[in-house]
Short mmCIF file of C-alpha atoms in Angstrom, two decimals:
data_model
loop_
_atom_site.label_atom_id
_atom_site.label_comp_id
_atom_site.label_asym_id
_atom_site.label_seq_id
_atom_site.Cartn_x
_atom_site.Cartn_y
_atom_site.Cartn_z
CA MET A 1 36.62 54.40 -21.49
CA ALA A 2 33.72 54.33 -23.82
CA LYS A 3 30.29 54.27 -22.29
CA LYS A 4 28.26 51.11 -22.64
CA ARG A 5 25.29 51.48 -24.83
CA PRO A 6 21.98 51.00 -23.09
CA GLN A 7 20.64 47.61 -23.98
CA THR A 8 17.10 47.31 -25.17
CA LYS A 9 15.03 44.20 -24.96
CA ALA A 10 13.01 43.06 -27.89
CA GLU A 11 9.35 42.74 -27.21
CA GLN A 12 8.64 39.14 -26.30
CA PRO A 13 5.62 37.24 -27.51
CA LYS A 14 2.98 36.86 -24.84
CA LEU A 15 2.64 33.16 -24.23
CA ILE A 16 1.23 31.18 -21.37
CA ASP A 17 3.85 29.09 -19.55
CA GLY A 18 1.85 25.96 -20.19
CA GLU A 19 2.31 26.52 -23.92
CA ILE A 20 6.11 26.55 -23.73
CA PRO A 21 7.47 23.09 -24.56
CA VAL A 22 10.39 21.66 -22.60
CA VAL A 23 13.68 21.71 -24.56
CA GLY A 24 17.36 21.28 -23.74
CA ALA A 25 18.77 23.71 -21.20
CA ARG A 26 21.18 25.30 -23.74
CA GLU A 27 18.71 25.48 -26.63
CA PRO A 28 16.94 28.72 -27.54
CA CYS A 29 13.78 29.16 -25.51
CA PRO A 30 10.70 28.36 -27.63
CA CYS A 31 9.05 31.57 -26.42
CA GLY A 32 11.16 33.56 -28.89
CA SER A 33 13.05 35.68 -26.35
CA GLY A 34 16.43 34.82 -27.88
CA ARG A 35 17.75 33.57 -24.57
CA ARG A 36 18.65 30.01 -23.69
CA TYR A 37 15.84 27.93 -22.24
CA LYS A 38 17.57 27.55 -18.87
CA ALA A 39 17.77 31.35 -18.47
CA CYS A 40 14.19 31.95 -19.55
CA HIS A 41 11.18 29.67 -19.09
CA GLY A 42 13.45 26.86 -17.93
CA ARG A 43 13.88 28.64 -14.59
CA ALA A 44 10.34 27.77 -13.54
CA ALA A 45 10.80 24.20 -14.72
CA ALA A 46 14.08 23.89 -12.82
CA HIS A 47 12.41 25.23 -9.69
CA ALA A 48 9.65 22.64 -10.05
CA VAL A 49 12.27 19.91 -10.39
CA THR A 50 14.04 20.84 -7.16
CA GLU A 51 10.99 21.70 -5.06
CA LEU A 52 10.13 18.57 -3.09
CA VAL A 53 6.49 17.76 -2.43
CA HIS A 54 6.66 15.99 0.93
CA ARG A 55 3.21 14.39 0.72
CA PRO A 56 2.72 13.66 -2.99
CA PHE A 57 -0.27 11.35 -2.38
CA GLU A 58 -2.13 13.65 -0.01
CA GLY A 59 -5.79 13.93 -0.99
CA LEU A 60 -5.88 10.60 -2.82
CA PRO A 61 -8.02 7.76 -1.48
CA GLY A 62 -5.75 5.29 0.33
CA GLU A 63 -2.81 7.65 0.85
CA GLY A 64 -1.22 5.20 3.28
CA ASP A 65 -1.50 2.36 0.76
CA TRP A 66 0.08 4.52 -1.96
CA VAL A 67 3.06 5.06 0.37
CA ALA A 68 3.24 1.36 1.27
CA LEU A 69 3.17 0.26 -2.37
CA ARG A 70 5.82 2.82 -3.26
CA GLU A 71 8.25 1.92 -0.44
CA LEU A 72 7.40 -1.35 1.31
CA VAL A 73 5.44 -3.86 -0.78
CA PRO A 74 7.32 -5.84 -3.44
CA ALA A 75 4.44 -7.01 -5.64
CA ALA A 76 0.94 -5.54 -5.74
CA THR A 77 -1.58 -4.14 -8.22
CA VAL A 78 -4.50 -1.72 -8.04
CA GLU A 79 -7.14 -1.00 -10.66
CA LEU A 80 -7.32 2.78 -11.20
CA THR A 81 -10.38 4.80 -12.17
CA LEU A 82 -9.82 7.99 -14.13
CA LYS A 83 -11.92 11.07 -13.49
CA ASP A 84 -12.76 11.55 -17.16
CA GLY A 85 -13.03 7.85 -17.99
CA LEU A 86 -10.83 5.78 -20.29
CA PRO A 87 -10.31 6.15 -24.03
CA GLU A 88 -12.32 3.61 -26.03
CA ASP A 89 -9.21 1.63 -26.94
CA VAL A 90 -7.91 1.38 -23.34
CA PRO A 91 -9.79 -1.37 -21.46
CA SER A 92 -8.10 -0.76 -18.09
CA VAL A 93 -5.39 1.09 -16.19
CA THR A 94 -3.54 -0.81 -13.46
CA LEU A 95 -1.05 0.56 -10.96
CA ALA A 96 1.75 -1.91 -10.19
CA THR A 97 4.59 -1.69 -7.71
CA VAL A 98 7.20 -2.65 -10.32
CA LEU A 99 7.18 -3.36 -14.06
CA PRO A 100 9.64 -5.48 -16.08
CA MET A 101 12.90 -3.77 -16.99
CA ALA A 102 11.91 -1.02 -14.50
CA TRP A 103 9.69 0.57 -17.17
CA PRO A 104 7.69 3.56 -15.89
CA ALA A 105 4.65 2.32 -17.84
CA LEU A 106 3.60 -0.24 -20.42
CA ARG A 107 0.82 -0.23 -23.01
CA ARG A 108 0.01 -3.89 -23.58
CA ASP A 109 -0.92 -5.44 -26.89
CA ASP A 110 -4.60 -5.42 -25.89
CA GLY A 111 -4.44 -1.68 -25.18
CA SER A 112 -4.51 -1.95 -21.38
CA VAL A 113 -2.06 0.18 -19.41
CA LEU A 114 0.27 -0.73 -16.52
CA ILE A 115 1.89 2.06 -14.47
CA GLY A 116 4.97 1.36 -12.31
CA LEU A 117 5.09 3.07 -8.92
CA GLN A 118 8.59 2.17 -7.69
CA ASN A 119 10.61 4.18 -10.21
CA ASP A 120 12.99 7.10 -10.00
CA THR A 121 11.30 10.34 -10.99
CA ALA A 122 12.71 13.47 -12.57
CA SER A 123 11.12 16.10 -10.35
CA GLY A 124 10.34 16.62 -6.70
CA ASP A 125 6.64 15.90 -7.23
CA LEU A 126 6.04 12.19 -7.58
CA SER A 127 2.34 12.74 -8.17
CA ARG A 128 2.94 15.00 -11.17
CA ASP A 129 5.50 12.62 -12.67
CA LEU A 130 3.16 9.63 -12.34
CA ALA A 131 0.24 11.54 -13.85
CA ASP A 132 2.39 12.57 -16.81
CA THR A 133 3.47 8.96 -17.37
CA LEU A 134 -0.10 7.71 -17.10
CA LEU A 135 -1.50 10.22 -19.61
CA ARG A 136 1.26 9.45 -22.13
CA ALA A 137 0.67 5.71 -21.69
CA LEU A 138 -2.99 6.11 -22.63
CA HIS A 139 -1.92 7.17 -26.13
CA ALA A 140 1.19 5.02 -26.58
CA GLU A 141 1.32 2.42 -29.29
CA PRO A 142 0.00 -0.96 -28.05
CA GLY A 143 2.82 -3.33 -27.16
CA THR A 144 5.31 -0.60 -26.20
CA PRO A 145 6.80 0.65 -22.91
CA VAL A 146 6.64 4.31 -21.93
CA GLN A 147 9.88 5.94 -20.84
CA GLY A 148 10.18 8.42 -18.00
CA ARG A 149 10.71 12.13 -18.51
CA ARG A 150 10.54 15.38 -16.60
CA ALA A 151 6.88 16.30 -16.35
CA PRO A 152 5.88 19.85 -17.40
CA ALA A 153 5.99 22.16 -14.39
CA GLU A 154 2.31 23.03 -14.67
CA GLY A 155 1.15 19.56 -15.72
CA PRO A 156 -1.68 17.72 -13.92
CA ARG A 157 -1.11 15.62 -10.83
CA LEU A 158 -2.71 12.31 -9.89
CA GLN A 159 -5.20 14.29 -7.83
CA ASP A 160 -6.35 15.96 -11.06
CA VAL A 161 -6.44 12.81 -13.17
CA LEU A 162 -7.90 10.09 -10.92
CA ASP A 163 -11.47 9.72 -9.71
CA LEU A 164 -11.16 10.72 -6.05
CA GLN A 165 -14.43 9.00 -5.17
CA ALA A 166 -13.29 5.59 -6.43
CA PRO A 167 -11.87 3.15 -3.85
CA PHE A 168 -8.17 2.34 -3.81
CA GLU A 169 -7.95 -1.41 -3.19
CA PRO A 170 -4.46 -2.96 -3.47
CA VAL A 171 -4.15 -6.64 -4.28
CA VAL A 172 -0.89 -8.06 -2.90
CA GLN A 173 0.62 -10.55 -5.35
CA SER A 174 2.81 -13.52 -4.48
CA GLY A 175 5.03 -12.74 -7.49
CA PHE A 176 5.19 -10.76 -10.71
CA GLU A 177 3.37 -13.12 -13.06
CA PHE A 178 0.87 -10.34 -13.70
CA TRP A 179 3.55 -8.81 -15.94
CA VAL A 180 3.12 -11.45 -18.61
CA PRO A 181 -0.40 -12.74 -19.30
CA ASP A 182 1.13 -14.78 -22.10
CA ALA A 183 4.36 -16.02 -20.53
CA GLU A 184 5.20 -18.35 -23.41
CA ASN A 185 5.58 -15.40 -25.78
CA ALA A 186 7.51 -13.11 -23.42
CA THR A 187 10.87 -11.83 -24.61
CA PRO A 188 14.01 -13.32 -23.01
CA GLU A 189 14.70 -9.96 -21.35
CA VAL A 190 11.26 -9.85 -19.72
CA THR A 191 11.49 -13.51 -18.68
CA ALA A 192 14.87 -12.91 -17.04
CA SER A 193 13.58 -9.79 -15.30
CA LEU A 194 10.58 -11.75 -14.01
CA GLU A 195 12.79 -14.49 -12.59
CA ARG A 196 15.03 -11.97 -10.81
CA ALA A 197 12.06 -10.08 -9.38
CA ASN A 198 10.35 -13.22 -8.09
CA ALA A 199 13.56 -14.40 -6.44
CA ALA A 200 13.92 -11.09 -4.57
CA ALA A 201 10.26 -10.67 -3.50
CA ILE A 202 9.59 -10.93 0.25
CA PRO A 203 6.31 -12.66 1.16
CA THR A 204 3.88 -9.89 2.10
CA ALA A 205 0.21 -9.64 3.11
CA LYS A 206 -2.14 -6.73 3.75
CA LEU A 207 -4.13 -6.75 6.98
CA THR A 208 -7.88 -6.49 6.51
CA GLY A 209 -8.94 -5.08 9.88
CA VAL A 210 -6.95 -1.83 9.79
CA ASP A 211 -5.81 0.52 7.04
CA ALA A 212 -2.41 0.40 5.31
CA ALA A 213 -0.80 -2.25 7.54
CA TYR A 214 1.42 -4.86 5.84
CA TRP A 215 2.88 -8.04 7.31
CA CYS A 216 6.04 -9.45 5.76
CA GLU A 217 8.16 -12.55 6.28
CA THR A 218 11.96 -12.55 6.42
CA PRO A 219 14.35 -15.42 7.23
CA GLU A 220 15.09 -14.29 10.80
CA LYS A 221 11.81 -12.70 11.92
CA ASN A 222 8.58 -11.29 10.59
CA HIS A 223 7.49 -7.67 10.66
CA LEU A 224 4.42 -5.48 10.59
CA ARG A 225 4.83 -2.10 8.90
CA TRP A 226 1.85 0.20 9.33
CA VAL A 227 1.54 3.48 7.45
CA MET A 228 -0.34 5.96 9.64
CA PRO A 229 -1.94 9.27 8.59
CA HIS A 230 -1.54 11.15 11.88
CA PRO A 231 0.78 14.18 12.27
CA GLU A 232 4.25 12.88 13.15
CA GLU A 233 4.74 14.70 16.46
CA GLN A 234 1.30 13.74 17.74
CA LEU A 235 1.80 10.13 16.67
CA LEU A 236 5.21 9.86 18.33
CA ASP A 237 3.77 11.23 21.57
CA ALA A 238 0.96 8.67 21.44
CA LEU A 239 3.32 5.78 20.66
CA ALA A 240 5.59 6.91 23.52
CA ARG A 241 2.68 6.90 25.98
CA LEU A 242 1.78 3.35 24.97
CA HIS A 243 5.41 2.19 24.91
CA ALA A 244 6.12 3.52 28.39
CA ALA A 245 2.98 1.79 29.67
CA GLY A 246 4.00 -1.54 28.10
CA ARG A 247 1.01 -1.42 25.74
CA SER A 248 2.73 -0.88 22.38
CA ASN A 249 3.16 -4.54 21.40
CA LEU A 250 0.93 -6.72 19.24
CA GLY A 251 0.98 -9.80 21.42
CA GLU A 252 3.51 -12.07 23.09
CA GLY A 253 7.01 -11.87 21.63
CA THR A 254 6.23 -8.80 19.49
CA ARG A 255 7.93 -5.44 19.87
CA LEU A 256 7.59 -1.91 18.49
CA VAL A 257 11.13 -1.26 17.28
CA GLY A 258 10.97 2.09 15.50
CA SER A 259 9.49 3.74 12.46
CA PHE A 260 10.09 4.92 8.92
CA ARG A 261 9.33 8.31 7.44
CA ALA A 262 8.02 8.08 3.90
CA HIS A 263 6.34 10.69 1.71
CA GLY A 264 5.23 12.79 4.67
CA LEU A 265 3.78 9.92 6.72
CA THR A 266 5.13 7.88 9.63
CA VAL A 267 5.36 4.08 9.45
CA PRO A 268 5.70 2.31 12.82
CA VAL A 269 7.44 -1.07 12.60
CA TRP A 270 7.01 -4.11 14.83
CA ASP A 271 9.22 -7.17 15.05
CA LEU A 272 7.22 -10.39 15.15
CA PRO A 273 8.35 -13.94 15.93
CA SER A 274 8.90 -16.06 12.83
CA GLY A 275 5.83 -18.17 13.51
CA VAL A 276 3.45 -15.18 13.69
CA THR A 277 1.40 -14.88 10.50
CA ALA A 278 -0.65 -12.03 9.09
CA ASP A 279 -3.82 -13.69 10.39
CA ASP A 280 -2.27 -13.88 13.87
CA VAL A 281 -1.85 -10.11 14.10
CA GLU A 282 -5.26 -9.10 12.72
CA LYS A 283 -6.97 -9.00 16.12
CA PRO A 284 -4.00 -7.52 18.04
CA ALA A 285 -3.67 -4.78 15.40
CA THR A 286 -7.35 -3.87 15.72
CA GLU A 287 -6.99 -3.72 19.51
CA PHE A 288 -3.86 -1.61 19.18
CA ALA A 289 -5.71 0.84 16.91
CA GLU A 290 -8.21 1.40 19.76
CA ARG A 291 -5.41 2.01 22.27
CA LEU A 292 -3.69 4.35 19.84
CA ALA A 293 -6.87 6.40 19.31
CA ALA A 294 -7.11 6.99 23.05
CA ALA A 295 -3.43 7.92 23.28
CA LEU A 296 -3.77 10.34 20.36
CA ALA A 297 -6.58 12.11 22.20
CA ALA A 298 -4.47 12.64 25.35
CA THR A 299 -3.35 16.26 25.90
CA GLU A 300 -1.40 16.14 29.17
CA PRO A 301 2.41 16.59 28.99
CA LEU A 302 4.53 13.47 28.65
CA THR A 303 5.93 12.03 31.86
CA PRO A 304 9.71 11.55 32.22
CA GLU A 305 9.28 7.86 31.36
CA GLU A 306 7.22 8.73 28.29
CA ARG A 307 9.79 11.31 27.18
CA ARG A 308 12.51 8.68 27.41
CA ALA A 309 10.37 6.28 25.41
CA ARG A 310 9.78 8.99 22.81
CA GLY A 311 13.50 9.68 22.56
CA GLY A 312 14.16 6.01 21.93
CA LEU A 313 11.53 5.86 19.19
CA THR A 314 12.86 9.04 17.59
CA ASN A 315 16.40 7.69 17.56
CA ARG A 316 15.19 4.61 15.69
CA GLN A 317 13.50 6.50 12.88
CA VAL A 318 14.70 5.96 9.32
CA THR A 319 13.72 8.27 6.47
CA LEU A 320 12.90 6.44 3.25
CA SER A 321 11.98 9.47 1.17
#
C-alpha cells in the first residue's frame, strides 16, 4: 500500500475573529483558509449559538423588569438611553414587549426606533442578540422593519450599548396602540396584527411600592407575579420559612402558589381573589418585602415543617426560559 503523502497546510492570513463575517456553514471561510466556514471560524460562532447565558440581563438597571417584560407583561414600553448617545437622525429608542408582525425592530418614518423584546433569538445570549438588532435598527431606512439574525459571536451586548446609569422605567400599556401613531394610515396587515394583539392582552399593572412586581387580571382569579433578584436557593428557603409560619400571603384570600424560573431569576406567584386590584396589594406587598428581608437573613437550618413547605414550593416551580 502506498504511503500517504504528508499534508501541508497553507499559511493562513492572520485575521482577528471579529473581522471574519458570518457566511453560510458550507461556504468557504472568508479568512482564506480554504476550509468551509463551519469547520473554521464558524466553530466559534456555533459555540456561541449553543452556549446559553442564564442571566442575560444581569448588570442592567431593572434586571427584574427586563425579565418581566420578556416573559410576563403583554404590553409595555421603556425609553432607552444609549451609552454613546443617539445618531442625529434618531430621535428616540423605545423598548417594547411586542411589535406588529413579531418584528424584532422597526425604524419608524420619523427615524425613531422600536425594539421588540418578546422574540425568538438565534443564539443563547439574548442580550447580544438584542444589542445587534438595536444597532442595526439605528441605521435602517426609515419606515422599515429590521429582521432578526444570528449576532456575531464577539458582538456587543446590551450591557455594552446602554447607559447603565440611566433609569429603566417601564410603562405598562393597556393595549398596543403605541405601534401606530397614525392608525388611519396603517397597513391592513399591521391593523389586523394590532386587533389580534389587543384581544389577547391580559390587563396588567406594575406595583409602585416594590420592584418588578406585576398584578394581572384573568377571568377566574387575579395574580401577582414578582421577579426577585435573590439567589434561588436562599429565596426558596426564605419563602418556605414564611409559608410554614402562615406569613407568605398578601392578605385575606391570597395564596403563594409557586414560582417561575426565568432568565436566571425566580418569580414567586400569588393567587388573588378576582376583586383584588393592584392598588389593593400595594401595602401588603410592601409589608411582605419586610418579612422576606428578615427571612432571607435567617441562617438556622430549616425545621421539618419548613422543609416540607420548601418541597411543596419546589414542586410547583415552572421554568419559562
